Coordinates of N, CA and C and ligand atoms in Angstrom, one line a residue:
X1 N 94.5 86.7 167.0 CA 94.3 88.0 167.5 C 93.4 88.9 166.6
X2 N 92.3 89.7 167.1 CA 91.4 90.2 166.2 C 91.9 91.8 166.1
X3 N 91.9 92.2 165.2 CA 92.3 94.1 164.3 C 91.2 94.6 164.5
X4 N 92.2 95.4 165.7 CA 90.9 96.5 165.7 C 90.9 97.9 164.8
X5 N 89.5 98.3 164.5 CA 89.3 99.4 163.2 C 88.7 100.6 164.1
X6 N 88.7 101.6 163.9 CA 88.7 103.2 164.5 C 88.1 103.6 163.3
X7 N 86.7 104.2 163.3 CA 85.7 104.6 162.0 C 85.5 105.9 162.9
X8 N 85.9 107.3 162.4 CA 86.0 108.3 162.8 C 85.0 109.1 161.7
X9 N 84.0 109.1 162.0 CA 82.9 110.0 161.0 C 81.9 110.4 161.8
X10 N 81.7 111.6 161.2 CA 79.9 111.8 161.8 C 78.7 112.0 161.0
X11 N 78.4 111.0 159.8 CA 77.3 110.5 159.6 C 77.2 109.2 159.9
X12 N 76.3 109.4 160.6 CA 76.2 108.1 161.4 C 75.0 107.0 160.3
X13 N 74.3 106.8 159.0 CA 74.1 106.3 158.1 C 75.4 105.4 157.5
X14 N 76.9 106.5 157.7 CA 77.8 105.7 157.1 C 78.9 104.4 157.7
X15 N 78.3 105.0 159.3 CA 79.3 104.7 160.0 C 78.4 103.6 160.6
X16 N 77.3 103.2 160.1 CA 76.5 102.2 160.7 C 77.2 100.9 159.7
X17 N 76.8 101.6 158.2 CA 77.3 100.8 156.8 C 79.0 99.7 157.2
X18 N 79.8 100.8 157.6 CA 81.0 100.7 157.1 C 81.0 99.6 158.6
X19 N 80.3 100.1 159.5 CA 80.6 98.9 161.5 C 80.0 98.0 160.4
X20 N 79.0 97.6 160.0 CA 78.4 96.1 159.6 C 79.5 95.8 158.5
X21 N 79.8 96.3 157.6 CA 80.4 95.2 157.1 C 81.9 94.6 157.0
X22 N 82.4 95.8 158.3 CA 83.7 95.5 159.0 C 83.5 94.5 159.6
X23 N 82.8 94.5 160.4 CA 82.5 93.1 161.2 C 82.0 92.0 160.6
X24 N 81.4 91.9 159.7 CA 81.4 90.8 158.4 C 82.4 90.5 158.6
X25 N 83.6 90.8 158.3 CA 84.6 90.4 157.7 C 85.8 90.4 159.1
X26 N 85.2 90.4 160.1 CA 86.1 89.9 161.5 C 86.5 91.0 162.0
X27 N 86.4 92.0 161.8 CA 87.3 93.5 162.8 C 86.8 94.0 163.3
X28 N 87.2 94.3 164.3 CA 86.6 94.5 165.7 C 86.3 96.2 165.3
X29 N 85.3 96.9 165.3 CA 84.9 97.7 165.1 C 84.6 98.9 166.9
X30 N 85.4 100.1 166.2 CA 84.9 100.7 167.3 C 84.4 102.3 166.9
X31 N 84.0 103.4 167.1 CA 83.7 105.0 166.3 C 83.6 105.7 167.0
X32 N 83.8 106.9 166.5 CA 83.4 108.2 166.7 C 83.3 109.3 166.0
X33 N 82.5 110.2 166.6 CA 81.5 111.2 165.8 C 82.1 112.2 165.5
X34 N 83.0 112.9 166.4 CA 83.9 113.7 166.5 C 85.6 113.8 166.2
X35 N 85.7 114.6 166.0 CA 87.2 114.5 166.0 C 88.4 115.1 167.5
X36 N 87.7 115.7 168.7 CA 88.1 115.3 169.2 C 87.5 114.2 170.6
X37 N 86.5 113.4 170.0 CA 86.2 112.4 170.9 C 87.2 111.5 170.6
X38 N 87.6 111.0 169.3 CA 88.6 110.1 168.7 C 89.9 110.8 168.8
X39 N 90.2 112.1 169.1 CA 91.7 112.2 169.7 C 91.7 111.7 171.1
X40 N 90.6 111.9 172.2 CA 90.6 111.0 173.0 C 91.1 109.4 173.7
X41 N 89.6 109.0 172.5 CA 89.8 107.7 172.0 C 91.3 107.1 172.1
X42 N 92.0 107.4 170.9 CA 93.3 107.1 170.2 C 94.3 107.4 171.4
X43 N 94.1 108.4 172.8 CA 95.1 108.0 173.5 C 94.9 106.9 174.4
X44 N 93.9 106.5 175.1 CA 93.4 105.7 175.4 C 94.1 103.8 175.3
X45 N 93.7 104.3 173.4 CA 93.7 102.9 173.3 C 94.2 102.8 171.8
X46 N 95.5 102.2 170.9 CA 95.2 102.6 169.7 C 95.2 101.6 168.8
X47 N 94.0 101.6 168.1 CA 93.8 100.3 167.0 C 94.8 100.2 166.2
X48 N 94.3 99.2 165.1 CA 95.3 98.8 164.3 C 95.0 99.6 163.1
X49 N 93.8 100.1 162.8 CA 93.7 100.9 161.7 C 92.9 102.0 162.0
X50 N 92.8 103.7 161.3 CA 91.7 104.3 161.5 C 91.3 104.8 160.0
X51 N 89.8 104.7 160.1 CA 89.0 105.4 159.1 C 88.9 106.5 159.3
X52 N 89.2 108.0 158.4 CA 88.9 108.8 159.1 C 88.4 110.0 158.6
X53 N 87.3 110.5 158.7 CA 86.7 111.3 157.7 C 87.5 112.7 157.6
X54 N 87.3 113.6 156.8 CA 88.2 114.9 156.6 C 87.4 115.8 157.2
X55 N 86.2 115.8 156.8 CA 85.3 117.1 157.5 C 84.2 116.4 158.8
X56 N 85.2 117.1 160.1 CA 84.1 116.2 161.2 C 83.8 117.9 162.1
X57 N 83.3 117.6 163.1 CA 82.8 118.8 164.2 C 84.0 118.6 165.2
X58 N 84.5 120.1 165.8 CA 85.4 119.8 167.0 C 86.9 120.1 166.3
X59 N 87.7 119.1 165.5 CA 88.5 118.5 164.8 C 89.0 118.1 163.7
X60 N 89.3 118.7 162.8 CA 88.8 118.3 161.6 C 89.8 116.8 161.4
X61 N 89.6 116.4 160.5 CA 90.2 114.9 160.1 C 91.9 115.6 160.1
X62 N 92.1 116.3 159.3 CA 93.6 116.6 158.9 C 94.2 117.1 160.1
X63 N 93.4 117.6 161.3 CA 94.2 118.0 162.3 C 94.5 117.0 163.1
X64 N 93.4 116.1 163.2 CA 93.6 114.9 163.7 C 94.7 114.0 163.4
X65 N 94.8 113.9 162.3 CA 95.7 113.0 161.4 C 97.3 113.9 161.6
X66 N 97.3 114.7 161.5 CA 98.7 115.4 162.3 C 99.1 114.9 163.7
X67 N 97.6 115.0 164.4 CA 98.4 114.7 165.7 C 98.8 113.0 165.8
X68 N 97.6 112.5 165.0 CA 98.5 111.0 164.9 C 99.6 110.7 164.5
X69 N 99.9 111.6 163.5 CA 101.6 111.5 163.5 C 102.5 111.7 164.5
X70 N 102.3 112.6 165.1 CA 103.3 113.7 165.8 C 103.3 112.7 167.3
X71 N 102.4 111.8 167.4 CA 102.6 111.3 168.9 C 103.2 109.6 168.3
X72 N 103.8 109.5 169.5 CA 104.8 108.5 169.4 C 104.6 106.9 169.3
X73 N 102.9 106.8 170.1 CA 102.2 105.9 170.4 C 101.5 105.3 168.6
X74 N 101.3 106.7 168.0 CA 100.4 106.5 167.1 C 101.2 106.5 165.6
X75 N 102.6 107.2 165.6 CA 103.2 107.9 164.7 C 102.9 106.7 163.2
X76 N 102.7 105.5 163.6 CA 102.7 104.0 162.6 C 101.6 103.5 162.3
X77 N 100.4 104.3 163.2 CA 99.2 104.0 162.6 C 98.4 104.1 161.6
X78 N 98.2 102.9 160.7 CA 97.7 103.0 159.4 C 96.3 104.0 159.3
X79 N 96.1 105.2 158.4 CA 95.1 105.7 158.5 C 94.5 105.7 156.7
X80 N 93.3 106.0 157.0 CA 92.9 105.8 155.6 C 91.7 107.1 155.8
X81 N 91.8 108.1 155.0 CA 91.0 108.8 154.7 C 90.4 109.1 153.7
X82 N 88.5 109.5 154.7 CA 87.4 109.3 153.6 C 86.7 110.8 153.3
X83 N 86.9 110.9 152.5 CA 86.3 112.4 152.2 C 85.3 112.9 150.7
X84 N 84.8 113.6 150.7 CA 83.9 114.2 150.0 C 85.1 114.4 148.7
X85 N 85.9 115.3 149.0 CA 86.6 116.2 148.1 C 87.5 115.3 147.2
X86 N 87.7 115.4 145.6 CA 88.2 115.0 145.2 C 89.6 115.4 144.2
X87 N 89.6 116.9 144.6 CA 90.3 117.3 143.7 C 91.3 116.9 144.2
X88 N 92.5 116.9 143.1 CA 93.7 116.7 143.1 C 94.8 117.3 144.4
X89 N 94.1 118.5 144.6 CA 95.0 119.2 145.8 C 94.6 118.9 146.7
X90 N 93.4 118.9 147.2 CA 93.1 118.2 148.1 C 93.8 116.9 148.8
X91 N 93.5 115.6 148.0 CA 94.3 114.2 147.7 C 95.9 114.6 148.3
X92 N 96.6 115.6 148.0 CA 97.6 115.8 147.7 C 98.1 116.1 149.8
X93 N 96.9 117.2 149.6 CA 97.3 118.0 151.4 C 96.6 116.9 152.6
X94 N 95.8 116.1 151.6 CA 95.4 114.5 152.6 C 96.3 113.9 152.8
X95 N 97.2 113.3 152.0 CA 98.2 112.1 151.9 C 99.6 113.3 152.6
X96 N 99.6 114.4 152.5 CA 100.9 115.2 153.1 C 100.4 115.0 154.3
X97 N 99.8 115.2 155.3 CA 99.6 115.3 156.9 C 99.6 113.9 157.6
X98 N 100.3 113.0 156.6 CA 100.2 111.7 157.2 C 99.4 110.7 156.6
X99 N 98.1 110.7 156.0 CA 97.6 109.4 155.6 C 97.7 108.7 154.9
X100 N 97.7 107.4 154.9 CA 98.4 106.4 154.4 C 97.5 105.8 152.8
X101 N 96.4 106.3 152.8 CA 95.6 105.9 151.4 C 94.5 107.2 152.0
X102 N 93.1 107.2 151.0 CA 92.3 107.8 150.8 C 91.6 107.8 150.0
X103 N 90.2 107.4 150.2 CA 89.3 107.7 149.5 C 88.5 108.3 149.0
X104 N 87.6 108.7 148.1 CA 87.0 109.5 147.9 C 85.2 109.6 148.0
X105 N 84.3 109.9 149.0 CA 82.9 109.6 149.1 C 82.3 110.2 147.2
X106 N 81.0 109.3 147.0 CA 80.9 107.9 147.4 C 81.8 106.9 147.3
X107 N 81.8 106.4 148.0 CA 83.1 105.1 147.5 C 82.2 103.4 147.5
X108 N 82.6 102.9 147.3 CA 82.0 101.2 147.0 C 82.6 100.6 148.4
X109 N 81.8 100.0 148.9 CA 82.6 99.2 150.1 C 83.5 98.3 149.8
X110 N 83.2 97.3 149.0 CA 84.1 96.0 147.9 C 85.7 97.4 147.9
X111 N 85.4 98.2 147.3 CA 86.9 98.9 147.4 C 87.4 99.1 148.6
X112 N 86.6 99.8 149.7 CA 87.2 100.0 150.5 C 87.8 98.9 151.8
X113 N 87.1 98.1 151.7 CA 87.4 96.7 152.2 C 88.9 96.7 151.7
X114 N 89.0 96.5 150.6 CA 90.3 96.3 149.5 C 91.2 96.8 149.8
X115 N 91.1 97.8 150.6 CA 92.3 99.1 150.9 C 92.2 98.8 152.0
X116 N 91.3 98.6 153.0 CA 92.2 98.4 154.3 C 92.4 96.9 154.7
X117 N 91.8 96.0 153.5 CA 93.1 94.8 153.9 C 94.8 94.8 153.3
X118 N 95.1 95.8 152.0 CA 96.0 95.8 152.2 C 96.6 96.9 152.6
X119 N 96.0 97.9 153.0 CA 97.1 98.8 154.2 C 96.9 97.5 155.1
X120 N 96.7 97.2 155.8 CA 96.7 96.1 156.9 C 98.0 94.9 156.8
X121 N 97.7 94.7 155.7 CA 98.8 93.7 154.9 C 100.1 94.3 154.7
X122 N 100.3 95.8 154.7 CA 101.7 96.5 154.7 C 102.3 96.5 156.1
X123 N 101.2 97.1 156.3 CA 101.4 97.4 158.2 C 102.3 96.3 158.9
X124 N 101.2 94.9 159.0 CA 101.5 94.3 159.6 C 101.5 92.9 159.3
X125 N 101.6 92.8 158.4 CA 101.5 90.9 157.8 C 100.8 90.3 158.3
X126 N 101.1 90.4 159.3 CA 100.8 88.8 160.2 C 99.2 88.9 160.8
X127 N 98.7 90.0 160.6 CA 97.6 90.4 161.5 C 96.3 90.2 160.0
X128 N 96.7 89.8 158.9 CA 96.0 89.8 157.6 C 95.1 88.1 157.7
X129 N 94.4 88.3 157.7 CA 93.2 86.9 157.8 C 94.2 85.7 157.7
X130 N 94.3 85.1 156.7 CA 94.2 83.9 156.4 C 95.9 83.2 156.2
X131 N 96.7 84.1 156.0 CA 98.4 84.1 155.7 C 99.5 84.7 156.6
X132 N 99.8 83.7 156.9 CA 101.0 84.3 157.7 C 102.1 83.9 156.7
X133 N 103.1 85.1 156.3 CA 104.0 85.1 155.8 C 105.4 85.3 156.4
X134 N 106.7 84.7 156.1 CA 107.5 85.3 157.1 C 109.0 84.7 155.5
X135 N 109.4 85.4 155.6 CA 110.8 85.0 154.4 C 110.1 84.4 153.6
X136 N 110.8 82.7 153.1 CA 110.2 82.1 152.3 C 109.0 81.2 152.6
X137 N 108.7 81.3 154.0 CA 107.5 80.6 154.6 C 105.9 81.2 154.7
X138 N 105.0 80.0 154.0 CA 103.7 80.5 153.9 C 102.8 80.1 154.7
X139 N 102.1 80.4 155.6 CA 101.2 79.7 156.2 C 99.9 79.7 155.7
X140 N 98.8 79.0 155.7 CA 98.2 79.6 155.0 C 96.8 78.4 156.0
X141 N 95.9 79.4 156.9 CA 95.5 79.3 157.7 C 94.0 78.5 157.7
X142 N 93.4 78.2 156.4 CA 92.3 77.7 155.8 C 92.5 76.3 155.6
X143 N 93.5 76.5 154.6 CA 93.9 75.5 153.9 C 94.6 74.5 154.9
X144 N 95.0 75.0 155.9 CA 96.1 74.4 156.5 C 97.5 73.8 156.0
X145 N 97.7 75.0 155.1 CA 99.2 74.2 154.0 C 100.1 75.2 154.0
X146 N 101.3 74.6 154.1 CA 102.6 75.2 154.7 C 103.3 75.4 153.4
X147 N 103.9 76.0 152.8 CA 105.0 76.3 151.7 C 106.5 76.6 152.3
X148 N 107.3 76.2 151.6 CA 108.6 77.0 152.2 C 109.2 76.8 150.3
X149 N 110.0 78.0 150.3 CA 110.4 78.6 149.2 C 109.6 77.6 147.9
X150 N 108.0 77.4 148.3 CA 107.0 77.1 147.4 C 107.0 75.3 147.4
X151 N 107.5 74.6 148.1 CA 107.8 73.5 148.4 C 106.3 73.0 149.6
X152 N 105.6 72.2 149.3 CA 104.5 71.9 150.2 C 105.5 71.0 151.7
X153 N 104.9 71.4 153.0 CA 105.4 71.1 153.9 C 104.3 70.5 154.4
X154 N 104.7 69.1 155.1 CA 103.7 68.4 155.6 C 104.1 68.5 157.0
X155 N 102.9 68.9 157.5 CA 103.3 68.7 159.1 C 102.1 68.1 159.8
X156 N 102.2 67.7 161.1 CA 101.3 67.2 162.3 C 100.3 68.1 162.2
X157 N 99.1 67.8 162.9 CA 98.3 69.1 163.4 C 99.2 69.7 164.6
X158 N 99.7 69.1 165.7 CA 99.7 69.7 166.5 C 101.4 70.8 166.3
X159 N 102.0 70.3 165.4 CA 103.0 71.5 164.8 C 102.6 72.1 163.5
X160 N 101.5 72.4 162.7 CA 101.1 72.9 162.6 C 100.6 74.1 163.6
X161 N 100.2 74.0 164.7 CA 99.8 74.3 165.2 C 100.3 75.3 165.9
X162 N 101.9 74.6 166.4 CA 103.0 75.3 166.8 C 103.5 75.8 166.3
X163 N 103.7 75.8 164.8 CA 104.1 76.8 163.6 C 103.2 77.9 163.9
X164 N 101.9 78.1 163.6 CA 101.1 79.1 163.3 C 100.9 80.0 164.5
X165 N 101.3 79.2 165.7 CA 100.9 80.0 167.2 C 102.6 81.2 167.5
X166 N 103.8 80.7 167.2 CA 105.0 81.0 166.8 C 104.9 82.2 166.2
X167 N 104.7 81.8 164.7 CA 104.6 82.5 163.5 C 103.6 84.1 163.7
X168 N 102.8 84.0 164.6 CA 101.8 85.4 164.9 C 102.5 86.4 165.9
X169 N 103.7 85.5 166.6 CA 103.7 86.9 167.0 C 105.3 87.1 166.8
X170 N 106.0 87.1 165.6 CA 107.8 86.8 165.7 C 108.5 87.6 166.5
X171 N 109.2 87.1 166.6 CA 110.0 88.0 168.0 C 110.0 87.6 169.1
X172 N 108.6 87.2 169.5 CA 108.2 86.9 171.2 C 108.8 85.7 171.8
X173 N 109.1 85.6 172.7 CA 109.6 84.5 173.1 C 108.4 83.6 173.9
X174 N 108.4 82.4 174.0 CA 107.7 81.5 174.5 C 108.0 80.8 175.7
X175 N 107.5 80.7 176.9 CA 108.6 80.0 177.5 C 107.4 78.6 177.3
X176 N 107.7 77.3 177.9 CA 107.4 75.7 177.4 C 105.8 76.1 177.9
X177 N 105.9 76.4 178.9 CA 104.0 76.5 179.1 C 103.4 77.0 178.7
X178 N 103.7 78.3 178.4 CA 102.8 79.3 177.6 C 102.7 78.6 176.3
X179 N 104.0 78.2 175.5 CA 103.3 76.7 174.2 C 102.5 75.7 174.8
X180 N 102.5 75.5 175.8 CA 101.2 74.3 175.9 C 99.8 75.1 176.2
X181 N 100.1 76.1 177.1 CA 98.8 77.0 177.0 C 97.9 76.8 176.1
X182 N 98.8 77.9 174.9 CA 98.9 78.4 173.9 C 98.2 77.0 172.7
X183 N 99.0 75.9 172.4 CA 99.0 74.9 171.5 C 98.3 73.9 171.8
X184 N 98.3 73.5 173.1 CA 97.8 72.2 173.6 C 96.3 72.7 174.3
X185 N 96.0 74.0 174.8 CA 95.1 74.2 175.7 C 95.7 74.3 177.3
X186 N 94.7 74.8 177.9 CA 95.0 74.4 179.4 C 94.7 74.0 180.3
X187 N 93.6 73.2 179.7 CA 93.4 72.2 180.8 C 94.4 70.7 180.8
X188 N 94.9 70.3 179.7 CA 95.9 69.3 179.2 C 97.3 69.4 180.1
X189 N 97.5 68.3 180.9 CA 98.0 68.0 181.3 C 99.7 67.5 180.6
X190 N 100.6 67.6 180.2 CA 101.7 67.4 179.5 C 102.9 67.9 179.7
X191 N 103.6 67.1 179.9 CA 105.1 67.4 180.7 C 105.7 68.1 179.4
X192 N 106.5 69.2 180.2 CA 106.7 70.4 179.1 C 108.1 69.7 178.1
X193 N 108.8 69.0 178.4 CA 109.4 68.0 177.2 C 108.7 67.8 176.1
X194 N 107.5 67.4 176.6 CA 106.4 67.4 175.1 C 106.9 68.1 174.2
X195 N 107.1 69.9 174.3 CA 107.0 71.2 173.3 C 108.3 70.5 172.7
X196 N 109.4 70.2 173.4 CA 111.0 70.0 172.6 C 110.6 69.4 171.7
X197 N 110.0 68.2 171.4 CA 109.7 67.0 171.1 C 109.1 67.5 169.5
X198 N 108.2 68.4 169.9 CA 107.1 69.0 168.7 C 107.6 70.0 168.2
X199 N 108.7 71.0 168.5 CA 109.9 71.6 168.0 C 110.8 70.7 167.1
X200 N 111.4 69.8 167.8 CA 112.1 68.9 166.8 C 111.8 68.5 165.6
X201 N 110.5 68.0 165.9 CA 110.1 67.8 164.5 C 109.4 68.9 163.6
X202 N 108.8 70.0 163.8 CA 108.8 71.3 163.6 C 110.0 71.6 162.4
X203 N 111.2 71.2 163.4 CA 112.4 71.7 162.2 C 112.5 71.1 161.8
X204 N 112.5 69.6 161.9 CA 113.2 68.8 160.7 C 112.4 68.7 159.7
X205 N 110.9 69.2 159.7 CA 109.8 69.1 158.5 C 110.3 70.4 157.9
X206 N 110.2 71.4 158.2 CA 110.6 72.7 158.0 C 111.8 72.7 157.3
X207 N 113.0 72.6 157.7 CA 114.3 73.2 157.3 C 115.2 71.8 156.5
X208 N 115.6 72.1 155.5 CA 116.3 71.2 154.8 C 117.8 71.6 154.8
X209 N 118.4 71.0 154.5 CA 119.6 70.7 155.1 C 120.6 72.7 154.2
X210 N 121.2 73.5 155.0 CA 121.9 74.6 154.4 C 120.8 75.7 154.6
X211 N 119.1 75.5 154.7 CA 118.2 76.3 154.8 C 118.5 76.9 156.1
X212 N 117.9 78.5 156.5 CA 118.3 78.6 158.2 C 117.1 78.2 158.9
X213 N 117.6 78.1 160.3 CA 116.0 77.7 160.9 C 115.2 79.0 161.5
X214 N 114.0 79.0 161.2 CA 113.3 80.7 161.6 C 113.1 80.2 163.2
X215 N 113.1 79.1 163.8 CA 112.5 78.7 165.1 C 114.0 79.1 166.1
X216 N 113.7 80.2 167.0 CA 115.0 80.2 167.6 C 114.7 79.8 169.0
X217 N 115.8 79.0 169.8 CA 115.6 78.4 171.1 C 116.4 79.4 172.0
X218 N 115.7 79.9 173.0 CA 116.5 80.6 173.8 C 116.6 80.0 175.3
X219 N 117.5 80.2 175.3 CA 118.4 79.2 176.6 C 117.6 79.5 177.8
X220 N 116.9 78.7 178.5 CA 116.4 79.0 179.6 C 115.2 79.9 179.8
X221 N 114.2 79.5 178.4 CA 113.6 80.4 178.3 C 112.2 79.8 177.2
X222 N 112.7 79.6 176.3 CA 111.9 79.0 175.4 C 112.0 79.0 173.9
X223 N 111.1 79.4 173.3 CA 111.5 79.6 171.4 C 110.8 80.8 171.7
X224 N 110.8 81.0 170.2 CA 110.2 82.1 169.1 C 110.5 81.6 168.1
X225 N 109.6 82.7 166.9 CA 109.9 82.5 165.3 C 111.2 83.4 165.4
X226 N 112.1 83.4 164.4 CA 113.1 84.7 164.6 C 112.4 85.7 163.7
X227 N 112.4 86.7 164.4 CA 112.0 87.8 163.5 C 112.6 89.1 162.4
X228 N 113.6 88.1 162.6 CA 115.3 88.4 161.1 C 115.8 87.7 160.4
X229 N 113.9 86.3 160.6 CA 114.0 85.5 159.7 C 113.7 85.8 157.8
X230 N 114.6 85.5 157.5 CA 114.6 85.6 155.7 C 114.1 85.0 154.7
X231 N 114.4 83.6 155.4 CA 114.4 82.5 154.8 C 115.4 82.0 153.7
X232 N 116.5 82.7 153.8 CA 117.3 83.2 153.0 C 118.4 81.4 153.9
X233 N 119.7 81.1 152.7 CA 120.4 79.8 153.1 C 122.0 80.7 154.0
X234 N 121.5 79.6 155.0 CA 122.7 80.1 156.0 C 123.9 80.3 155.0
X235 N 125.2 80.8 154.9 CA 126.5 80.7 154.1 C 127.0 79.5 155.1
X236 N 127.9 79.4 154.3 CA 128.2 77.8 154.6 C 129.6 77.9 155.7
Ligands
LIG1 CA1 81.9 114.5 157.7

């Protein structure tokens, strides 16, 4: 699933800079000029991050940034604000109205990149490039290499597969098609016993004997990853 980014400025020199080299780096880029075209925006539809300048036309950034707090849809929306001003009080009445980091113009992209991969990585883990992390479990999406409490995990491609499709969204439940959808494709024809089969061994690669299992099966229904997984050892 691609993160989407909300670039809320109106110099459009910077906000050309900052769309290209968001998109370099995979995020779905979207803007606005105003502050309140992007209060609009934001009810609409609300990304996963917003860039947001302090001094815009209409809106200023900080009023903006209040109301993203104050509404219910947005109250968890990572923001990162970019502004001219550097003084200390300033910084101070930016980060009070809600924002979650801040910059200061000019800023280096290499930093700013920096900062909203890891506000992104606070936010939301799982939505971070290359790692899915969950307790003591590492996915690690390049490599294709599984860790559990730092132990290399060998697995199939196609649980691999099912690990990492699981693991994106915890919590959700699966029912057996939507894993073959999902894992196998869908044009693949495969009797949905298949998934049990590729679950089974899923755990038994995964979980060693007293470890808990993060894969939960729900009755009539399907799996998920558990998402009050720890990785932590069952008590006995
Ligand atoms: Ca401005």
């Amino acid at each position: 699933m691609s993160t989407r980014i909300l670039i809320v400025e109106d110099e459009e020199a910077l906000t050309l800079l900052l769309r290209y080299n968001l998109e370099a780096e995979g995020f779905i880029v979207d803007s606005a000029a105003r502050g309140d075209e992007a209060d609009l925006r934001l009810q609409e539809q609300v990304p996963d991050l917003v860039l947001l300048d302090w001094m815009l036309p209409a809106l200023s950034g900080i009023e903006l940034c209040r109301r993203i707090r104050a509404r219910r849809e947005t109250e968890r929306l990572p923001v990162i604000m970019l502004t001219a001003r550097g003084e200390e009080g300033d910084r101070i009445r930016g980060l009070g109205t809600g924002a979650d980091d801040y910059i200061v113009k000019p800023f280096s992209v290499p930093e700013l990149l920096a900062r909203v991969r890891a506000l992104l990585r606070r936010a939301k883990p799982a939505h971070v490039a290359n790692m899915l992390i969950a307790g003591d479990i590492e996915l690690d999406r390049v490599s294709h290499r599984i860790r559990r409490e730092g132990r290399e995990i060998h697995l199939g491609p196609t649980e691999f597969k099912l690990l990492e499709f699981l693991m994106q969204s915890p919590g959700r439940v699966f029912s057996r098609e939507q894993l073959l959808d999902g894992v196998w494709g869908h044009d693949v024809y495969i009797d949905e016993r298949t998934v049990d089969v590729h679950v089974g061994r899923l755990r038994k690669a995964l979980n060693r004997p007293r470890q808990s299992d993060p894969i939960r099966t729900v009755r009539g229904s399907g799996y998920s990853f558990d998402e009050m997984f720890e990785g932590e050892a069952e008590s006995a």
